Structures are given as C-alpha cells and as structure tokens.
Short mmCIF file of C-alpha atoms in Angstrom, two decimals:
data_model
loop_
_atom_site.label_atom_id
_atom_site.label_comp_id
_atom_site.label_asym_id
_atom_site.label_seq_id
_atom_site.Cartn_x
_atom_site.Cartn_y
_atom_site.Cartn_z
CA UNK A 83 -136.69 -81.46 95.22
CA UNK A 84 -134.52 -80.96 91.98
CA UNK A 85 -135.10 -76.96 90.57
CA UNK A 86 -136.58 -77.49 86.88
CA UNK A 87 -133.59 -75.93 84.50
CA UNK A 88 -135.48 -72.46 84.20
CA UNK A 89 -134.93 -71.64 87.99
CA UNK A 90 -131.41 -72.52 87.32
CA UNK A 91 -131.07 -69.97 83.93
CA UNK A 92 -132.59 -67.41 86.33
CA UNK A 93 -130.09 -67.68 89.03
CA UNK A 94 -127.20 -66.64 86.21
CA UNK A 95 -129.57 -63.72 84.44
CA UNK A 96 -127.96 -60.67 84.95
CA UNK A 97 -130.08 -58.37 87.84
CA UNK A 98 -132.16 -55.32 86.66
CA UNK A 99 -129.45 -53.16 88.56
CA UNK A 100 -126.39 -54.63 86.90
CA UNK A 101 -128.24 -54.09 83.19
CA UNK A 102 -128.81 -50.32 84.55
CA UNK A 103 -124.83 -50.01 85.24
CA UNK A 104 -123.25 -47.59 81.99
CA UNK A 105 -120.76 -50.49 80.02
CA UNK A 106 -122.55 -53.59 81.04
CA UNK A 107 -122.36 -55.80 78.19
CA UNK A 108 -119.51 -53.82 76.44
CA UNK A 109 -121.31 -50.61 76.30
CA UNK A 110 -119.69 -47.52 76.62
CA UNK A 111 -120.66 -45.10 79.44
CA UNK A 112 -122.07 -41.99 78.49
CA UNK A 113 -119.93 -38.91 77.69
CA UNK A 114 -119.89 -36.44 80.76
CA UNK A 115 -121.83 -33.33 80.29
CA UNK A 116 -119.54 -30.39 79.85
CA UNK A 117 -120.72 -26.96 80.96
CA UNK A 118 -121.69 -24.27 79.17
CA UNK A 119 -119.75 -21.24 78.60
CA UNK A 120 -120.81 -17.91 77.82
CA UNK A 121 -118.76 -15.74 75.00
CA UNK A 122 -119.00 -12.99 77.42
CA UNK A 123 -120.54 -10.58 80.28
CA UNK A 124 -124.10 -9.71 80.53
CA UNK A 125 -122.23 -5.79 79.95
CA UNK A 126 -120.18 -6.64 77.17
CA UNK A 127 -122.76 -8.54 74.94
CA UNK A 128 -125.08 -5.25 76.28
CA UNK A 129 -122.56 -3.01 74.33
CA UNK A 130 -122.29 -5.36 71.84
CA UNK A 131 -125.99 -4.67 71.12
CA UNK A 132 -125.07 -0.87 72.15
CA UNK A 133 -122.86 -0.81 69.15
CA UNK A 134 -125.10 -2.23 66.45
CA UNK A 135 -127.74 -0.02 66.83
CA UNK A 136 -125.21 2.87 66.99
CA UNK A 137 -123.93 1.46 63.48
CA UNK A 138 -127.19 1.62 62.01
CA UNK A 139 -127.97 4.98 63.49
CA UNK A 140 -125.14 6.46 61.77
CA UNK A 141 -125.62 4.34 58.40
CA UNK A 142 -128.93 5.97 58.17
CA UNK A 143 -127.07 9.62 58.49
CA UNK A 144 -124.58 8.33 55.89
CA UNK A 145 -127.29 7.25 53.47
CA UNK A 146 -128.67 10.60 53.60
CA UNK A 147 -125.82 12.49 53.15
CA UNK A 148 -125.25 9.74 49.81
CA UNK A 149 -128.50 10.31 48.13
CA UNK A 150 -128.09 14.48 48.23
CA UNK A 151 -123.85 14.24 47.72
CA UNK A 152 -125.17 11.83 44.43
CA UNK A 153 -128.31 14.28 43.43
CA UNK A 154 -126.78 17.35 43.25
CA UNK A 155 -124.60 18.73 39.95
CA UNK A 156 -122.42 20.69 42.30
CA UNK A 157 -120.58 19.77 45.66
CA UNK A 158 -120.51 21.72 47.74
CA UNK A 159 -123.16 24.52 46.84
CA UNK A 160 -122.06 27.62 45.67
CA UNK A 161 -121.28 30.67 48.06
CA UNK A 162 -120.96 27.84 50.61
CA UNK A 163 -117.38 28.02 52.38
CA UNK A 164 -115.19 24.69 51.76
CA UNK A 165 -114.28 22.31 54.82
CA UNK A 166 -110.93 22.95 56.50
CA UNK A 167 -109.56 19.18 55.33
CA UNK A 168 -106.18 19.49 56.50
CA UNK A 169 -106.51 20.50 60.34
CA UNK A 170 -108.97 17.77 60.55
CA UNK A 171 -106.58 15.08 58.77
CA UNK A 172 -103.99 16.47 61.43
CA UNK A 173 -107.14 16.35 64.62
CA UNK A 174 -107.71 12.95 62.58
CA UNK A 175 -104.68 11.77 63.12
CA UNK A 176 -105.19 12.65 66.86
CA UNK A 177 -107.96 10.79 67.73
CA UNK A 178 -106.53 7.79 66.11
CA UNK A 179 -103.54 8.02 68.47
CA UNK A 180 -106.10 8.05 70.98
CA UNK A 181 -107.05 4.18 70.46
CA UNK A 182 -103.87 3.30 70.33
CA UNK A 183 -103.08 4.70 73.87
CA UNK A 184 -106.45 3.20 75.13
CA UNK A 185 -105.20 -0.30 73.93
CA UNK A 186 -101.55 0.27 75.82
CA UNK A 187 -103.82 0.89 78.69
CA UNK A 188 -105.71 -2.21 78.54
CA UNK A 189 -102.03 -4.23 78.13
CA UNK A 190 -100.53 -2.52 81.24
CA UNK A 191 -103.73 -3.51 82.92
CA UNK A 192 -103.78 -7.03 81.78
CA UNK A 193 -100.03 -6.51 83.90
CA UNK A 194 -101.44 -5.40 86.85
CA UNK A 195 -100.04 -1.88 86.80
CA UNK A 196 -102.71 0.26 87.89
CA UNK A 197 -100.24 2.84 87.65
CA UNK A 198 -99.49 2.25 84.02
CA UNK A 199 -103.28 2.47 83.32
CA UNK A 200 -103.78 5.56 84.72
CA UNK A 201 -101.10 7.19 82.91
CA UNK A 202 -102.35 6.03 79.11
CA UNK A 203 -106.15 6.79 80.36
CA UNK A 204 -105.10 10.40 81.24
CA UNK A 205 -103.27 10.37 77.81
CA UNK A 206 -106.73 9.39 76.19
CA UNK A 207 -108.79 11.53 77.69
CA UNK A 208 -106.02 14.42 76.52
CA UNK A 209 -106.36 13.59 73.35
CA UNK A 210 -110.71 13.34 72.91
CA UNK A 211 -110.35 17.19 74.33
CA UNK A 212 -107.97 17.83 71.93
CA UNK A 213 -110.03 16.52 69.16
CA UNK A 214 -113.12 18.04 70.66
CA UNK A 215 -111.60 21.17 71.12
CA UNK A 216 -110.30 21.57 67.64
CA UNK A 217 -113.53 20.59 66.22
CA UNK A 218 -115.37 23.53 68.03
CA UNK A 219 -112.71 25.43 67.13
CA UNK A 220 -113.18 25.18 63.69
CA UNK A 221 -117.23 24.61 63.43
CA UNK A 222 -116.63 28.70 64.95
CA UNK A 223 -115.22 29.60 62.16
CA UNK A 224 -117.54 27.89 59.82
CA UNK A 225 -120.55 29.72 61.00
CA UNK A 226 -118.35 32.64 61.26
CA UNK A 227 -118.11 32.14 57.16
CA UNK A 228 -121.69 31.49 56.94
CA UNK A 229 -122.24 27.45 57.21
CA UNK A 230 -124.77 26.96 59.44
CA UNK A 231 -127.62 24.48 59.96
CA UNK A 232 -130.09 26.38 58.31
CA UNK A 233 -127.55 27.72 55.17
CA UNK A 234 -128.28 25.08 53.05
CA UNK A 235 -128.70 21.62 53.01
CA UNK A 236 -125.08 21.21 53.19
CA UNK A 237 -124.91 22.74 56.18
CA UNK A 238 -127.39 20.61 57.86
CA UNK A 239 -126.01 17.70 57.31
CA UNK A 240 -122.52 18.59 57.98
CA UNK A 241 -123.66 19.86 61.66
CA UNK A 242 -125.64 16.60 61.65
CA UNK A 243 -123.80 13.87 60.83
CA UNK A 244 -120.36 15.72 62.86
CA UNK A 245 -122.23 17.08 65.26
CA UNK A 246 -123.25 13.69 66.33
CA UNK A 247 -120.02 12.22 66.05
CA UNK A 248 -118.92 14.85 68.77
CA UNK A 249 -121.55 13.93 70.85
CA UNK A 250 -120.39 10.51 71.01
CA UNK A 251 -117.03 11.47 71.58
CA UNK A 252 -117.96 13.88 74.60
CA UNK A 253 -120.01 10.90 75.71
CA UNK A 254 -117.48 8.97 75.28
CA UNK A 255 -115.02 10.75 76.86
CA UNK A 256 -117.45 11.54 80.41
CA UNK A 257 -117.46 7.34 80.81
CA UNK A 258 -113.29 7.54 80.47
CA UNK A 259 -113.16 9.86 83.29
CA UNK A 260 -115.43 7.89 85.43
CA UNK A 261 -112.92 4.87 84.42
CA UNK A 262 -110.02 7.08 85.09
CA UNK A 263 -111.40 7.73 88.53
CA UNK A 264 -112.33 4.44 89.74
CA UNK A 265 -108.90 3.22 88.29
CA UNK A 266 -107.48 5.74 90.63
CA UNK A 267 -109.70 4.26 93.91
CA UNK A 268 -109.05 0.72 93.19
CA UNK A 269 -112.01 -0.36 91.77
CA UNK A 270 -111.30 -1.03 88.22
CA UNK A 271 -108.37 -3.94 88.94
CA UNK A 272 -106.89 -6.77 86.72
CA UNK A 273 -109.12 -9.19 87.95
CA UNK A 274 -112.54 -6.30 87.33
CA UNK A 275 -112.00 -5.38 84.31
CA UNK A 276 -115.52 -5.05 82.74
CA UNK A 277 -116.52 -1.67 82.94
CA UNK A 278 -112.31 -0.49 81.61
CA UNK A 279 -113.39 -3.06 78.59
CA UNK A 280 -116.57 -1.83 77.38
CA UNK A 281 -115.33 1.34 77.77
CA UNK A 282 -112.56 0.65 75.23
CA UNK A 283 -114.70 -0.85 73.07
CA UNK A 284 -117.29 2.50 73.07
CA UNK A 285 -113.99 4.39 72.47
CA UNK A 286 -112.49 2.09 69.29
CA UNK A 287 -115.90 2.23 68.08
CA UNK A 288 -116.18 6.46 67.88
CA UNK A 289 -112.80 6.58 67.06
CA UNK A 290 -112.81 3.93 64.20
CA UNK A 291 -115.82 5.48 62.82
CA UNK A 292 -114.43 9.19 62.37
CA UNK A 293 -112.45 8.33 59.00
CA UNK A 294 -114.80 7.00 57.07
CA UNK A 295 -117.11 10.17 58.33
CA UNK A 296 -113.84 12.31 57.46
CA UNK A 297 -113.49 10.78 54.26
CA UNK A 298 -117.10 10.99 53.14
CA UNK A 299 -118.33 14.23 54.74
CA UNK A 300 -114.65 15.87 53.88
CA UNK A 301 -113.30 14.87 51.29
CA UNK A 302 -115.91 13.14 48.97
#
C-alpha cells in the first residue's frame, strides 16, 4: 500500500534530538562559560576592609584636630612648648625609607630569595624601632616641658592623634617580626606569599599615613 505524501514529509523532518544539537540550522553554539575569578584572597580583601575602617578612624581624629586648629585665634596655646619639627622631618624621613625596603623585600621574594627577604625585613623592622624610639624619645621631653594630655587641649590631641599612630606602628611592627620569623622557618615562600603581602600593605598604610599626620599635627 502506497504511504500518503505526509508519511513521506515525516520521514525527512529533522528528529527532536538533531533540533536539540547547538548549530543545527546555522545556529551558533553557545559561548562556553568562563570561570570566575576572584580579585583576591579571602585575607587580602579582609585587610582591605581592615584598612578602610582604619582610614575613617583616623579621619575622625583629623577632623577633630581641624575644627579646634580652625577655632582657636592662637596655635599653639600660649605657655605651651612648640613641636620639635625637624627631628621628626629627619625620623620622617626614616620611616619612609622603611616602605621602600619593605617593597625590595617583596621583589627579592617574588625571586625566590628567601635570603634576600630576610635581609630587607630585618632592615624594616630596624627602622619602625628607630622611628618608635625617637618618638618616645622626644614625647619625654615634651612632658618634661609641660605638654601633657591633660595641659591643654593641645596636648590631648597631640598624644591622641600620635599616640595612635605609634600604636599602629608597634602593631605593625609585632606582625613584621612574626613575618620575619616564619620567613626564616620556611613558611612564608614565593609560592605563600599571603600573610608577607598583607603585611606590607598594613605597613605602606602606617607609613603613608605619618606625613600627612606630620604635616597637619606639626607643621599646620
């Protein structure tokens, strides 16, 4: 028995499979899924965060210092003894070098030479104790002269805003050695790296944020 001609236009339809197939009937396949990166560690977006709130912590000391430096006729107050500005332009000058040490380190670990980082940490490290000891140094003498906390309102926020800043630093300076020392046992390598970055970064950050605290607190 002859098939009537819509059996025969069903024999040539294309099957349900072939239709499903990516580029039948001149389409063009899907593009392939590409995976998702992330712009960094769990720790380094951590101190990202870290850092933010430390920058508003210490905008909030600025903008206090700002509205009495603006509301008083005379800066500093009288009988109040003047800030030593050029051993802390030279102790300045220090704790800049220290970044700069800190990012040779990072390039001779990018290198692999563990020895090379341990060398430039130790040099950092130097340096934040030279800084810090300096600073205590002269903060002696300052109360010696009679700036203290409770002087004036000068006082307080000079032991505020630099005593915090120290703080860091000594903070600061703790996680370095902890760096230095696991440098020194093998731990912190070329290929782990994380905890030597985020330490750097903490370190840029107190060091990039003493000289617009020497500038203001100093010498405005």
């Amino acid at each position: 028995m002859a098939r009537s001609s819509a059996a025969r236009k069903f024999d040539h339809a294309p099957s349900i499979d072939a239709a499903r197939r990516p580029g039948f009937g001149g389409g063009k396949p899907p593009p392939p899924v590409r995976p998702t990166t992330p712009i960094g560690s769990n720790a380094w977006l951590g101190m990202v965060m870290l850092l933010g709130a430390e920058a508003m912590f210490f905008a909030g000391l600025i903008g206090a210092f700002l509205v009495f430096r603006l509301g008083s006729a005379v800066w500093p107050p009288p009988f109040q003894p003047r800030l030593p500005t050029g051993i802390t332009a030279i102790n300045t000058f220090i704790l800049i070098t220290s970044a700069v040490t800190m990012r040779v380190g990072l390039r001779a670990n990018q290198r692999g030479e563990s020895t090379g980082l341990i060398r430039w940490l130790s040099w950092t490290a130097s340096l934040g104790v030279i800084f810090l000891t300096i600073q205590g140094f002269e903060w002696v003498r300052l109360i010696h002269f009679g700036l203290t906390v409770s002087s004036s309102v000068y006082g307080g926020l000079f032991y505020t805003i630099i005593g915090f800043h120290a703080l860091h630093v000594f903070g600061a300076l703790i996680w370095l050695m902890v760096v230095w020392l696991k440098t020194r046992y093998g731990a912190i390598t070329k290929q782990n790296y994380v905890g030597l970055q985020i330490c750097a970064m903490y370190w840029v950050f107190v060091v990039a944020l003493w000289p617009a605290l020497y500038g203001l607190v100093y010498l405005y």
